[in-house]
mmCIF file of C-alpha atoms in Angstrom:
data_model
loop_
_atom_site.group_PDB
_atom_site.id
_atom_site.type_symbol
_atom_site.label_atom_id
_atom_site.label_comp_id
_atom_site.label_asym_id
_atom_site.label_seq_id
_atom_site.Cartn_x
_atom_site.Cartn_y
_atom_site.Cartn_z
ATOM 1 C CA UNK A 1 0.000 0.000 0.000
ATOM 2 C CA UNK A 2 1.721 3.398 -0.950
ATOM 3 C CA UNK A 3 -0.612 5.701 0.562
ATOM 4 C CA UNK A 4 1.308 8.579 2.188
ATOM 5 C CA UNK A 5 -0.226 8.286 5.837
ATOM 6 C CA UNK A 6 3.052 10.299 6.859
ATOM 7 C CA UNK A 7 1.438 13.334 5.386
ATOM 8 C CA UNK A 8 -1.727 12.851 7.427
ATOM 9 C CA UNK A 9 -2.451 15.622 10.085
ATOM 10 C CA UNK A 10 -4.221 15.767 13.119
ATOM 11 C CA UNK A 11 -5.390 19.417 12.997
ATOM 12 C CA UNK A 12 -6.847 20.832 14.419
ATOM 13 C CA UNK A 13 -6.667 18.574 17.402
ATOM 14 C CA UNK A 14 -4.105 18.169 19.700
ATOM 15 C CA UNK A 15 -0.339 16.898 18.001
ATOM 16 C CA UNK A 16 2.475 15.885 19.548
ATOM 17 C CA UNK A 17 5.431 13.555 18.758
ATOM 18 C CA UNK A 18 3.423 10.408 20.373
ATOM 19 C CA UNK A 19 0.038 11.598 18.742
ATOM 20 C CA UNK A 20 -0.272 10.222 15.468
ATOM 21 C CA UNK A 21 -3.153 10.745 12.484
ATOM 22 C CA UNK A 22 -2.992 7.232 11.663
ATOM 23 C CA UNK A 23 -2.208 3.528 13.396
ATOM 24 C CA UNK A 24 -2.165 0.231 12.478
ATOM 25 C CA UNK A 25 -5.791 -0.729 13.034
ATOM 26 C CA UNK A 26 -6.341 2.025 9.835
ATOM 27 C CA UNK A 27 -4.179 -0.122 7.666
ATOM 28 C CA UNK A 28 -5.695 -3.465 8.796
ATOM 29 C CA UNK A 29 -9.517 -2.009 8.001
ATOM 30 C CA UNK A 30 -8.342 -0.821 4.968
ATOM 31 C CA UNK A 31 -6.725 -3.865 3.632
ATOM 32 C CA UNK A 32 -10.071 -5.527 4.596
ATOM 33 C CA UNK A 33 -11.883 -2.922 2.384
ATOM 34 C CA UNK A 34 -9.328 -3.668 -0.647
ATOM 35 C CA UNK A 35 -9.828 -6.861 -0.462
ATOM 36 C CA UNK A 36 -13.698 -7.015 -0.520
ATOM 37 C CA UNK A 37 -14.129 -5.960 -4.185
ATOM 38 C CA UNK A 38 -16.727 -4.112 -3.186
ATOM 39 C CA UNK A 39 -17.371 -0.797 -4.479
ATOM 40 C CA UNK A 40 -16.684 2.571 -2.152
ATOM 41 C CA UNK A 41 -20.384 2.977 -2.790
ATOM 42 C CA UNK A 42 -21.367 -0.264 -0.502
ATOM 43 C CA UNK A 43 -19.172 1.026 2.135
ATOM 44 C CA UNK A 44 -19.572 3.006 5.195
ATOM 45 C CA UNK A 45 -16.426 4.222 7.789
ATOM 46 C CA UNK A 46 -17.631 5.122 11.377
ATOM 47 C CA UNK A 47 -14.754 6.315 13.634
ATOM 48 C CA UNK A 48 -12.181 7.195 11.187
ATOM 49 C CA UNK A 49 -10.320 9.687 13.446
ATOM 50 C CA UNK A 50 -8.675 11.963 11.022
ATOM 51 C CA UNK A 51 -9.469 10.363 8.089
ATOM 52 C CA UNK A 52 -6.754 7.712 7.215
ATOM 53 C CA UNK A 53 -9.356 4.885 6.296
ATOM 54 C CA UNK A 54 -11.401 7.682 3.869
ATOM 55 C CA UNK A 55 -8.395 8.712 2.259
ATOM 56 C CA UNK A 56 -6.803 5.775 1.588
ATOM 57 C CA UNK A 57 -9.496 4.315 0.453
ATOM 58 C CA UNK A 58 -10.487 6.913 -2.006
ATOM 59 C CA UNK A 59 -6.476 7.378 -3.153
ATOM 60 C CA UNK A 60 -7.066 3.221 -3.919
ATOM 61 C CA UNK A 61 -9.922 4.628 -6.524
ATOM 62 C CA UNK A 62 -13.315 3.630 -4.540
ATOM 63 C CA UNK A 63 -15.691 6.434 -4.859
ATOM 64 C CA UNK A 64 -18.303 7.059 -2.830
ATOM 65 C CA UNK A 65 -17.369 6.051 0.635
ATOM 66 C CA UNK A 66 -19.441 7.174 3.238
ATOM 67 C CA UNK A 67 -18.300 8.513 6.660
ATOM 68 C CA UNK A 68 -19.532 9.218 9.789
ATOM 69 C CA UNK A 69 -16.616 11.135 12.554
ATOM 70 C CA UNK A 70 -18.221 12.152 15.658
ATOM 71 C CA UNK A 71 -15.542 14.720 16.449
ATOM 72 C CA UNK A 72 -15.615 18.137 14.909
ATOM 73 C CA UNK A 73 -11.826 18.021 15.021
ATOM 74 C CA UNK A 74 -11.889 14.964 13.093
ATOM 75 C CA UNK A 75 -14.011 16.353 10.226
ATOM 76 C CA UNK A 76 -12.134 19.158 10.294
ATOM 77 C CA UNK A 77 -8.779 16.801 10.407
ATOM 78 C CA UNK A 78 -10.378 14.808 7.273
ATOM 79 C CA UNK A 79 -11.143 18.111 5.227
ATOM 80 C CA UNK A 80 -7.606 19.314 5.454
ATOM 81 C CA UNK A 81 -6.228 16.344 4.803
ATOM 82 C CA UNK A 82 -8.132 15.315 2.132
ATOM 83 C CA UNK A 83 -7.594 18.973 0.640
ATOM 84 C CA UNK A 84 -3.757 18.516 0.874
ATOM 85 C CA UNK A 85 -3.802 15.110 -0.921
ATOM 86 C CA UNK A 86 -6.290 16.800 -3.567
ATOM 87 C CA UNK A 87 -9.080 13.742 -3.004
ATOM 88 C CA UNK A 88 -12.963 14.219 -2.811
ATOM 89 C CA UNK A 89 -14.676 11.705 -3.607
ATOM 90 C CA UNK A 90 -16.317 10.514 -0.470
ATOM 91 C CA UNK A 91 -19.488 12.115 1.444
ATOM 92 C CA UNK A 92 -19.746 13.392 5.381
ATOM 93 C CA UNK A 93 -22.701 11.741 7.561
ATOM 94 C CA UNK A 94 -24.580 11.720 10.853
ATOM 95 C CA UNK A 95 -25.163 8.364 12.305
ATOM 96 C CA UNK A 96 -27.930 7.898 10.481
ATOM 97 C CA UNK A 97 -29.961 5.860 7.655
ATOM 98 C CA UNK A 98 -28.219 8.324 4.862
ATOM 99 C CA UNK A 99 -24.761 6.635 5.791
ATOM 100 C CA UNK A 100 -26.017 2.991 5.964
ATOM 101 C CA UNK A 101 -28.806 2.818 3.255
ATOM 102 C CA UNK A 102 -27.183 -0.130 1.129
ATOM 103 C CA UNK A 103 -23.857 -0.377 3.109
ATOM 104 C CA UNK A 104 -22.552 -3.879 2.433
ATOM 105 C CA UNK A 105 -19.431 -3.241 4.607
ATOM 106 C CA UNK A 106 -18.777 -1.395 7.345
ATOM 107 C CA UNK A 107 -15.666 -0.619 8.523
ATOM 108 C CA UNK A 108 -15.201 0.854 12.469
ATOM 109 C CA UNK A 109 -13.001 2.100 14.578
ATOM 110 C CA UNK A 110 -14.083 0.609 17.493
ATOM 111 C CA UNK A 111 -15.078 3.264 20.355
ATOM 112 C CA UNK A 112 -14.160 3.332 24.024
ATOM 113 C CA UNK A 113 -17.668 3.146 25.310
ATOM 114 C CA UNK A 114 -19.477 0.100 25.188
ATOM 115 C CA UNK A 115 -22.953 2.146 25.228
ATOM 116 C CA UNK A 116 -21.571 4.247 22.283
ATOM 117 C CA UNK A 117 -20.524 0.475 20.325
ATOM 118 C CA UNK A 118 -24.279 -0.389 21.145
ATOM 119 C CA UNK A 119 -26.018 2.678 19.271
ATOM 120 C CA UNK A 120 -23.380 2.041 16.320
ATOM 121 C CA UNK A 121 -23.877 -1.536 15.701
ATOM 122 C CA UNK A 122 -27.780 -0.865 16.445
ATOM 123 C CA UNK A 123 -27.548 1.590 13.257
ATOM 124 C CA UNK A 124 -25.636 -1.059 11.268
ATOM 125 C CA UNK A 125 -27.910 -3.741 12.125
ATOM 126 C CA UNK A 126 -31.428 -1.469 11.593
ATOM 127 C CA UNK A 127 -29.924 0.791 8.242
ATOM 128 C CA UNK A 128 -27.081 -1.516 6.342
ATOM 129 C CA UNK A 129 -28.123 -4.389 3.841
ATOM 130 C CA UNK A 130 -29.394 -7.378 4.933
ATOM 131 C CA UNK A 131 -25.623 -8.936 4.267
ATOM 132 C CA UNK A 132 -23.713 -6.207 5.847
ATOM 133 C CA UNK A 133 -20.397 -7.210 7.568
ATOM 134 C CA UNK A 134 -19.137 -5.259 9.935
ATOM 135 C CA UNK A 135 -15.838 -5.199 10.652
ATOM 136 C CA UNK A 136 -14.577 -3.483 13.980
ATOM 137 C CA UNK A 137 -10.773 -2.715 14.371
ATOM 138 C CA UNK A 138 -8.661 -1.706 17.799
ATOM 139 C CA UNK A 139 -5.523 -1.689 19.261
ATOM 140 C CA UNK A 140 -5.438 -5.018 21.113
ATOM 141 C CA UNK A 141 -4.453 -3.676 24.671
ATOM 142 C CA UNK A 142 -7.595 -1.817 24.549
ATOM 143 C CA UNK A 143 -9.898 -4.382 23.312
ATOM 144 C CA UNK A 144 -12.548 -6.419 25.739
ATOM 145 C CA UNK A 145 -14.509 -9.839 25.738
ATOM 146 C CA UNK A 146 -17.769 -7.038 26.162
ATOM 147 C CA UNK A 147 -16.745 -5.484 23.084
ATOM 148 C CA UNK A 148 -18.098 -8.786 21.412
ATOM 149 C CA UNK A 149 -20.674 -9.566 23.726
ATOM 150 C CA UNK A 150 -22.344 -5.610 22.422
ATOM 151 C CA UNK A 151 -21.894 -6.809 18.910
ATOM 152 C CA UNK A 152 -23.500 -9.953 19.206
ATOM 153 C CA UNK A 153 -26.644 -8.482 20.346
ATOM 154 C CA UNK A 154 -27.009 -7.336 17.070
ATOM 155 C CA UNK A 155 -25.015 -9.936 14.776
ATOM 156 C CA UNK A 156 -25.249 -13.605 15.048
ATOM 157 C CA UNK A 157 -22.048 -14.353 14.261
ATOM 158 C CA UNK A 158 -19.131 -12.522 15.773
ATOM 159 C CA UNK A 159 -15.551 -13.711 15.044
ATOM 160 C CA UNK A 160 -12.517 -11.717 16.321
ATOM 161 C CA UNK A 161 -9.379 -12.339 13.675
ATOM 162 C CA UNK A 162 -5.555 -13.115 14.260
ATOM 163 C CA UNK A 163 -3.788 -9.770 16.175
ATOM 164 C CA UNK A 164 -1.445 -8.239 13.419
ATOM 165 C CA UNK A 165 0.794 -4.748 14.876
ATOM 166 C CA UNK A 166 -0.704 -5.047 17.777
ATOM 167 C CA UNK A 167 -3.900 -4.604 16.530
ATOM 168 C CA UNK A 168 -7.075 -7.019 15.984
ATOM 169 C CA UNK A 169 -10.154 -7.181 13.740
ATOM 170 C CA UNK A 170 -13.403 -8.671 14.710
ATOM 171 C CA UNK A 171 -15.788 -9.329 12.247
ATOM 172 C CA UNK A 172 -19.773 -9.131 12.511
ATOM 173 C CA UNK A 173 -22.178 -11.237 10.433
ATOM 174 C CA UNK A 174 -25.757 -12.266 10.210
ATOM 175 C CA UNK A 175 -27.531 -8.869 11.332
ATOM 176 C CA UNK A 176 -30.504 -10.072 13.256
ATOM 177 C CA UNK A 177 -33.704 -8.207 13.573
ATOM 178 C CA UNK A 178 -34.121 -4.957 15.410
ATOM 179 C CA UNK A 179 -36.243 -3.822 18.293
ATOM 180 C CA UNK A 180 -39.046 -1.302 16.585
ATOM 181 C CA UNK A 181 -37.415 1.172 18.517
ATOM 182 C CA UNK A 182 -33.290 2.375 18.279
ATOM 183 C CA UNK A 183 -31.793 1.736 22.050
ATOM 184 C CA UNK A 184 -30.497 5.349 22.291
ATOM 185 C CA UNK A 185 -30.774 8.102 23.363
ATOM 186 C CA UNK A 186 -31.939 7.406 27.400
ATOM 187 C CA UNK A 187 -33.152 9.644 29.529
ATOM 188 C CA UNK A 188 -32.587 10.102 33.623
ATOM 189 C CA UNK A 189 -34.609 12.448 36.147
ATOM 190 C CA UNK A 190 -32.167 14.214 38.283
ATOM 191 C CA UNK A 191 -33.699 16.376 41.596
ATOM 192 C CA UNK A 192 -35.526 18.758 38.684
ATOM 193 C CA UNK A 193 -32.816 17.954 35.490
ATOM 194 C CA UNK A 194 -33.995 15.909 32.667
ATOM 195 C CA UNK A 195 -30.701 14.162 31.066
ATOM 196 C CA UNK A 196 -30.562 12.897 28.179
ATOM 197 C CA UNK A 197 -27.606 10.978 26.348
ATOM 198 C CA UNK A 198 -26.946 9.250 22.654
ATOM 199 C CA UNK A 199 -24.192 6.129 23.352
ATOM 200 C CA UNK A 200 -21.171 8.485 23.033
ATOM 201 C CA UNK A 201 -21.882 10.443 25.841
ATOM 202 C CA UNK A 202 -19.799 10.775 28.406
ATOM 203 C CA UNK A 203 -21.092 9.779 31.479
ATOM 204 C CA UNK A 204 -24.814 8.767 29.717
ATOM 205 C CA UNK A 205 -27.735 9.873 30.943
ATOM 206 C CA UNK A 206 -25.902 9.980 34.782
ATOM 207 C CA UNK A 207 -24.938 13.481 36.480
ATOM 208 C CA UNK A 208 -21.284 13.379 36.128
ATOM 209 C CA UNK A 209 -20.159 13.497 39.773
ATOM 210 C CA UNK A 210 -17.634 16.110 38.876
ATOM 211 C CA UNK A 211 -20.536 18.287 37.405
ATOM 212 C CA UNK A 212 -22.511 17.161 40.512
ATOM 213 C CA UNK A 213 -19.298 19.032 42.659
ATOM 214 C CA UNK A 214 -19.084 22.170 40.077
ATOM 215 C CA UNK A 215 -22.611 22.166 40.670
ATOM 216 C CA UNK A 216 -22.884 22.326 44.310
ATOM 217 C CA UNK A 217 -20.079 25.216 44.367
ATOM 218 C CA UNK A 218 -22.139 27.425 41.861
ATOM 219 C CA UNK A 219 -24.931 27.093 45.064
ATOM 220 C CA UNK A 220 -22.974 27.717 47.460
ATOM 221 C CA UNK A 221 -20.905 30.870 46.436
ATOM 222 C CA UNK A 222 -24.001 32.767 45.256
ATOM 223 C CA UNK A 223 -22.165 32.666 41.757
ATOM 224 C CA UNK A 224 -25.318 31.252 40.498
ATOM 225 C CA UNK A 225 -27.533 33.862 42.233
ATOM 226 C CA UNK A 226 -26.018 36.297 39.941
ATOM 227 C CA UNK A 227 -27.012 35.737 36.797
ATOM 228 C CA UNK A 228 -24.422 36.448 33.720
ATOM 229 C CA UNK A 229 -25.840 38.124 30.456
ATOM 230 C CA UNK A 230 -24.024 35.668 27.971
ATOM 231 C CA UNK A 231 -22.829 31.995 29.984
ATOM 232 C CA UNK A 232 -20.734 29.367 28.094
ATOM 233 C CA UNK A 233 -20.993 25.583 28.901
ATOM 234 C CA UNK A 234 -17.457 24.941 27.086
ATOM 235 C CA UNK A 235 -17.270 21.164 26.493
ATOM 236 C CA UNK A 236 -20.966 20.601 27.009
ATOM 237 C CA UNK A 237 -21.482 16.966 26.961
ATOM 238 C CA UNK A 238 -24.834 15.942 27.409
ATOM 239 C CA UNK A 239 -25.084 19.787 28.419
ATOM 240 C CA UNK A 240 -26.052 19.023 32.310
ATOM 241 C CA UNK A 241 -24.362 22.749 33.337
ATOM 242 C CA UNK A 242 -25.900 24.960 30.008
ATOM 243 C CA UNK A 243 -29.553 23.209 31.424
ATOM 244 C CA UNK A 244 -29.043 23.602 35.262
ATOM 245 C CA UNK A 245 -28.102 27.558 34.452
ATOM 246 C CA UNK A 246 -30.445 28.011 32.329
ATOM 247 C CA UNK A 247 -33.239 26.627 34.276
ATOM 248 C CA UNK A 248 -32.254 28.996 37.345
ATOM 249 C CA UNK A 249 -31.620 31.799 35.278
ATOM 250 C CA UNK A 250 -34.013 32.389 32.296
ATOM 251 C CA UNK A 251 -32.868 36.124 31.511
ATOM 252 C CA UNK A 252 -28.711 34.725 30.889
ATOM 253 C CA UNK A 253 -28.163 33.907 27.116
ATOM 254 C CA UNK A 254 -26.927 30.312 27.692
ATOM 255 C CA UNK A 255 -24.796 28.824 24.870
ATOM 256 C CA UNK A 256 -23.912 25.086 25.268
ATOM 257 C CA UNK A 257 -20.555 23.793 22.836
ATOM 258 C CA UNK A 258 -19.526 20.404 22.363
ATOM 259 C CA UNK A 259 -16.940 18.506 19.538
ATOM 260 C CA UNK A 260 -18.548 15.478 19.755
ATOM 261 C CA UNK A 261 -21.760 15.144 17.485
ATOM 262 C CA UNK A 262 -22.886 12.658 19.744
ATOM 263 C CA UNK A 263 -22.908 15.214 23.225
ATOM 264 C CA UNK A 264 -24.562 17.796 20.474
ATOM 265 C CA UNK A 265 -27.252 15.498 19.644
ATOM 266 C CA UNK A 266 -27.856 14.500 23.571
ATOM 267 C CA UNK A 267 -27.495 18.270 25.352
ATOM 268 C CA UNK A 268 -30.100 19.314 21.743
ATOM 269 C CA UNK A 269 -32.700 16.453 23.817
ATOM 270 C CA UNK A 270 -31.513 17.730 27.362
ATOM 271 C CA UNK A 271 -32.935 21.147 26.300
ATOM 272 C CA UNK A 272 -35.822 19.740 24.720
ATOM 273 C CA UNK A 273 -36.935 17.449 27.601
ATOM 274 C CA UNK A 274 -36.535 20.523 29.948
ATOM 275 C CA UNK A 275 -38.349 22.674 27.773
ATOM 276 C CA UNK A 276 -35.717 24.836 27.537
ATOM 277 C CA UNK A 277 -34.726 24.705 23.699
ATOM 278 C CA UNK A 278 -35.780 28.086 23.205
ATOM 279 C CA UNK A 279 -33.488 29.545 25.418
ATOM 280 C CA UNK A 280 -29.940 27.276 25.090
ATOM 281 C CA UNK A 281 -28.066 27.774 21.494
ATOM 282 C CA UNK A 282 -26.453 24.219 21.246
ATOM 283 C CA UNK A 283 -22.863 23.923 18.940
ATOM 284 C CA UNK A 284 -21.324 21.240 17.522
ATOM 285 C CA UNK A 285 -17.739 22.824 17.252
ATOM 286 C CA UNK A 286 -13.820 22.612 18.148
ATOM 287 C CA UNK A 287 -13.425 24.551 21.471
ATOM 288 C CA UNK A 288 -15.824 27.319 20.869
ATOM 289 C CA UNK A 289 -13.980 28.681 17.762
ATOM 290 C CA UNK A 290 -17.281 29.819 16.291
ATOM 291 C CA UNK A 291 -17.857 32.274 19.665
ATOM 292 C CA UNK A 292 -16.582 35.800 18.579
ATOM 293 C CA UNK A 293 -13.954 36.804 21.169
ATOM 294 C CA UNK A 294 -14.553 38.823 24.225
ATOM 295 C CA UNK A 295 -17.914 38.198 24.011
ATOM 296 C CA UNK A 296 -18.903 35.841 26.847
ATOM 297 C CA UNK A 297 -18.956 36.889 30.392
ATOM 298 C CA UNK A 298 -18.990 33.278 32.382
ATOM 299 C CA UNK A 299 -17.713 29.841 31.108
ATOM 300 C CA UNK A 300 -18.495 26.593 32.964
ATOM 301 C CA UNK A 301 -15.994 24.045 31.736
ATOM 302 C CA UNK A 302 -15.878 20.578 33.513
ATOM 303 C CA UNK A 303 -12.522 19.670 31.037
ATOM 304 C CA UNK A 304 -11.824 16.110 29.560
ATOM 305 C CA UNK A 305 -8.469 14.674 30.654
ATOM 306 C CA UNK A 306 -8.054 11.817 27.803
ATOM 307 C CA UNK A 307 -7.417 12.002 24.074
ATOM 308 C CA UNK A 308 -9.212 8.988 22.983
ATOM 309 C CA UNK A 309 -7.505 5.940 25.071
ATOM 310 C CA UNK A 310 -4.556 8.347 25.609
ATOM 311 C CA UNK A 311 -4.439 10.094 28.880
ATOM 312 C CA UNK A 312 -3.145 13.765 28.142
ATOM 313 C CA UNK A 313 -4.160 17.361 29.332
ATOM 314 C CA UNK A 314 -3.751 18.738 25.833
ATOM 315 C CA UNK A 315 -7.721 18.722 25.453
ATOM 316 C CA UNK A 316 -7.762 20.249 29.075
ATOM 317 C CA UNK A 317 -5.124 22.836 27.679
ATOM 318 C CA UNK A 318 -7.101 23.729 24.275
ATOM 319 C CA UNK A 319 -10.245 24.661 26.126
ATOM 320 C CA UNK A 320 -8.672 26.789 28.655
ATOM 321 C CA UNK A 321 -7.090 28.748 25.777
ATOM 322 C CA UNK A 322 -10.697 28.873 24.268
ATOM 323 C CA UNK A 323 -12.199 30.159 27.521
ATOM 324 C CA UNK A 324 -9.239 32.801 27.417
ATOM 325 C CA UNK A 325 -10.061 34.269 24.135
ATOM 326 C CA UNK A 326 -13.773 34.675 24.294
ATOM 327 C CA UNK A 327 -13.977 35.397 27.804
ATOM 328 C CA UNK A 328 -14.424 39.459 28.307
ATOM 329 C CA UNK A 329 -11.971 41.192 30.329
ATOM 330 C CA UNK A 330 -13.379 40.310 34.017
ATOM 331 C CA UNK A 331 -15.339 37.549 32.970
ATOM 332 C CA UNK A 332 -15.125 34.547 35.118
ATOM 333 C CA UNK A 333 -14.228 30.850 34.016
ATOM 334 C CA UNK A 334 -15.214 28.188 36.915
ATOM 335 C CA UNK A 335 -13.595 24.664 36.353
ATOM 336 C CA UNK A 336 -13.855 21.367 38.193
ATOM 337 C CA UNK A 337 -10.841 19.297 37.407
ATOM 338 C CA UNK A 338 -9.231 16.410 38.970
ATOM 339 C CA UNK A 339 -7.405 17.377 41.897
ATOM 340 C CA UNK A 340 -4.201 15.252 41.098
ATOM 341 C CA UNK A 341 -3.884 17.406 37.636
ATOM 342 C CA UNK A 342 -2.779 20.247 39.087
ATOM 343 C CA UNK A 343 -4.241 23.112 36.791
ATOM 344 C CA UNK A 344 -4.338 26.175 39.000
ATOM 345 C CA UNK A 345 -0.888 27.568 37.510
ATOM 346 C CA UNK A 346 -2.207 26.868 34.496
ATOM 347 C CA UNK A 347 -5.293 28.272 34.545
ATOM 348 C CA UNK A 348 -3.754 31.788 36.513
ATOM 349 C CA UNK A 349 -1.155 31.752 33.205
ATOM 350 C CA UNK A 350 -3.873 31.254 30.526
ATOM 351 C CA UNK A 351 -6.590 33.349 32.139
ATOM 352 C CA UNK A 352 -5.636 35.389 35.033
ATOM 353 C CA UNK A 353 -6.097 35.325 39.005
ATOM 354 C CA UNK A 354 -7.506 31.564 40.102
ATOM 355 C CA UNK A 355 -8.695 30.756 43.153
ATOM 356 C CA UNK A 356 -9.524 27.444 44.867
ATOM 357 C CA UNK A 357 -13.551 27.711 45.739
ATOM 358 C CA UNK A 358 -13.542 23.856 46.874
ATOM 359 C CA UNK A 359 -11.073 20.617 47.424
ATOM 360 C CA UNK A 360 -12.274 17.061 47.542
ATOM 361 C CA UNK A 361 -10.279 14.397 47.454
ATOM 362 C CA UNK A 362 -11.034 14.114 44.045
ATOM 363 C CA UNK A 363 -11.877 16.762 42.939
ATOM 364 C CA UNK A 364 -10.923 20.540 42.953
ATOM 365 C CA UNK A 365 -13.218 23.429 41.951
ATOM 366 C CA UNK A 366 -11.426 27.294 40.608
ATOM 367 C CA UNK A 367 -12.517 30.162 39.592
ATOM 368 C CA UNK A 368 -10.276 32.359 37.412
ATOM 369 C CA UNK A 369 -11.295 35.925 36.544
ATOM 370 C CA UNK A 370 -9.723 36.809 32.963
ATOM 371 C CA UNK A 371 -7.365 39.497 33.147
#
């Protein structure tokens, strides 16, 4: 295969010199693809981070594959790159009927979350030809025995394939029939909060417990008895902070951002099922870069700590830099972070003064006022 993957990029998310646009699970689900002599019409790519599977796959002269990326920064990643190599002939999806109509192969990254591999293989299963394979890639020290155990609630047969590069495939056949209804999204009742969450949601439908903490410290500060004109809830999720501020204050211009099309589609329901849709502008974008600078006077940001399986605070980093540039002078950021991260320097050097407003053993609450 003499794809240049080298000339991959992950931009605009996080890169570093052990951060790569590509692995070997890529080349293994691509092989598969090659090898199918099926045409790129027939196939659908779920999870294809920055857009290695796509690309090469379109470079190899199979037009028409369908995609579905749940991360802005990965469509983004997949535009650029695709620009640079001067290739097009693919389409962008939702998780949705539109990718899978007629899909005789589908190739997937496989997720972290077993609830999010439920709602995919649920759309395979309920959308994709009746002889759809499925074939699910990962790096092998992340793969589980429940991985297959989701996927054979919806497949019959569910064979995982020799490791290669320390990577595996496993291989789904024999969709079997569907429930009427799709399995996501779910909904919890929380003391007054309707949640709602798609699969890949962090957390689900649950009240994160550090969003439970953040939470708590709004209360108990009075911060939340003063409403703010224009409020930011910067890496939304299933948008459990934009709905709890809005609730208490309907006069504040709530704006709720997430990169992951799957937290968009859940906080959109959260709003809905609160009756609050009116009143929360939901984004599916990369660390608010579609929020004019200056213009927001209070961000809520309960940060991510991991990079797909990869534990790094470069996410953690990004977002703080986003709350610095559309934060007005003497607007306020509050952040709940694990305590054993550390971020109060950071947070003083990227926004201004930070103060501790609470300490758990697990968590740590700030509030920095942008200088």
């Amino acid at each position: 295969m003499d794809f240049p993957f080298s000339r991959l990029r992950r931009w605009p998310d996080v890169e570093a010199d052990n951060l790569q646009a590509h692995d070997a699970t890529d080349l293994l689900l691509v092989e598969r693809a090659l090898a199918s002599g099926l045409g790129g019409s027939e196939i659908a790519v779920i999870g294809d981070d920055y857009g290695a599977i796509t690309l090469a796959l379109t470079d190899a002269g199979l037009d028409g594959i369908r995609v579905h990326q749940d991360l802005a920064t990965g469509r983004r990643a997949l535009a650029r790159n695709a620009e640079e190599l001067g290739l097009s002939a693919f389409s962008a999806h939702e998780l949705d009927a539109t990718l899978l109509d007629g899909a005789r192969l589908v190739l997937l990254q496989l997720p972290k979350a077993l609830a999010e591999l439920e709602e995919i293989a649920d759309a395979v299963a309920r959308w994709a030809a009746p002889d759809v394979v499925l074939v699910a890639g990962g790096r092998v020290k992340h793969m589980t025995i429940a991985q297959n155990d989701v996927l054979g609630g919806r497949f019959a047969q569910v064979q995982a394939q020799r490791a290669e590069r320390k990577s595996r495939l496993v291989v789904a056949t024999e969709a079997v029939p569907v429930p009427a209804e799709p399995p996501f999204p779910v909904t919890e009742q929380h003391d007054g909060l309707v949640l709602v969450a798609h699969g890949g949601a962090f957390a689900g439908p649950r009240l994160d417990i550090g969003t439970r903490v953040l939470l708590g410290v709004l209360d108990g500060t009075g911060a939340s008895s003063r409403p703010a004109p224009t409020v930011v809830d910067l890496g939304c999720g299933t948008g459990a902070l934009a709905a709890s501020y809005a609730l208490a204050h309907p006069e504040s211009r709530v704006i709720a951002t997430d990169r992951s099309a799957a937290a968009v589609a859940s906080a959109r329901a959260t709003m809905v099922a609160n009756g609050i849709a009116d009143r929360v502008v939901v984004m599916h974008d990369d660390a608010g870069s579609e929020i004019a600078d200056a213009s927001v006077d209070t961000v809520l940001l309960n940060p991510p700590f991991h990079l797909g399986s990869s534990v790094h605070t470069g996410a953690a980093t990004r977002l703080f830099e986003a709350a610095a540039r559309i934060l007005r002078p003497g607007g306020e950021l509050f952040t709940v972070y694990n305590s054993s991260l550390g971020y109060r320097a950071e947070l003083t050097r990227l926004i201004g003064v930070t103060e501790q407003l609470e300490r758990t053993p697990k968590f740590t609450v700030t509030r920095s006022i942008r200088r």
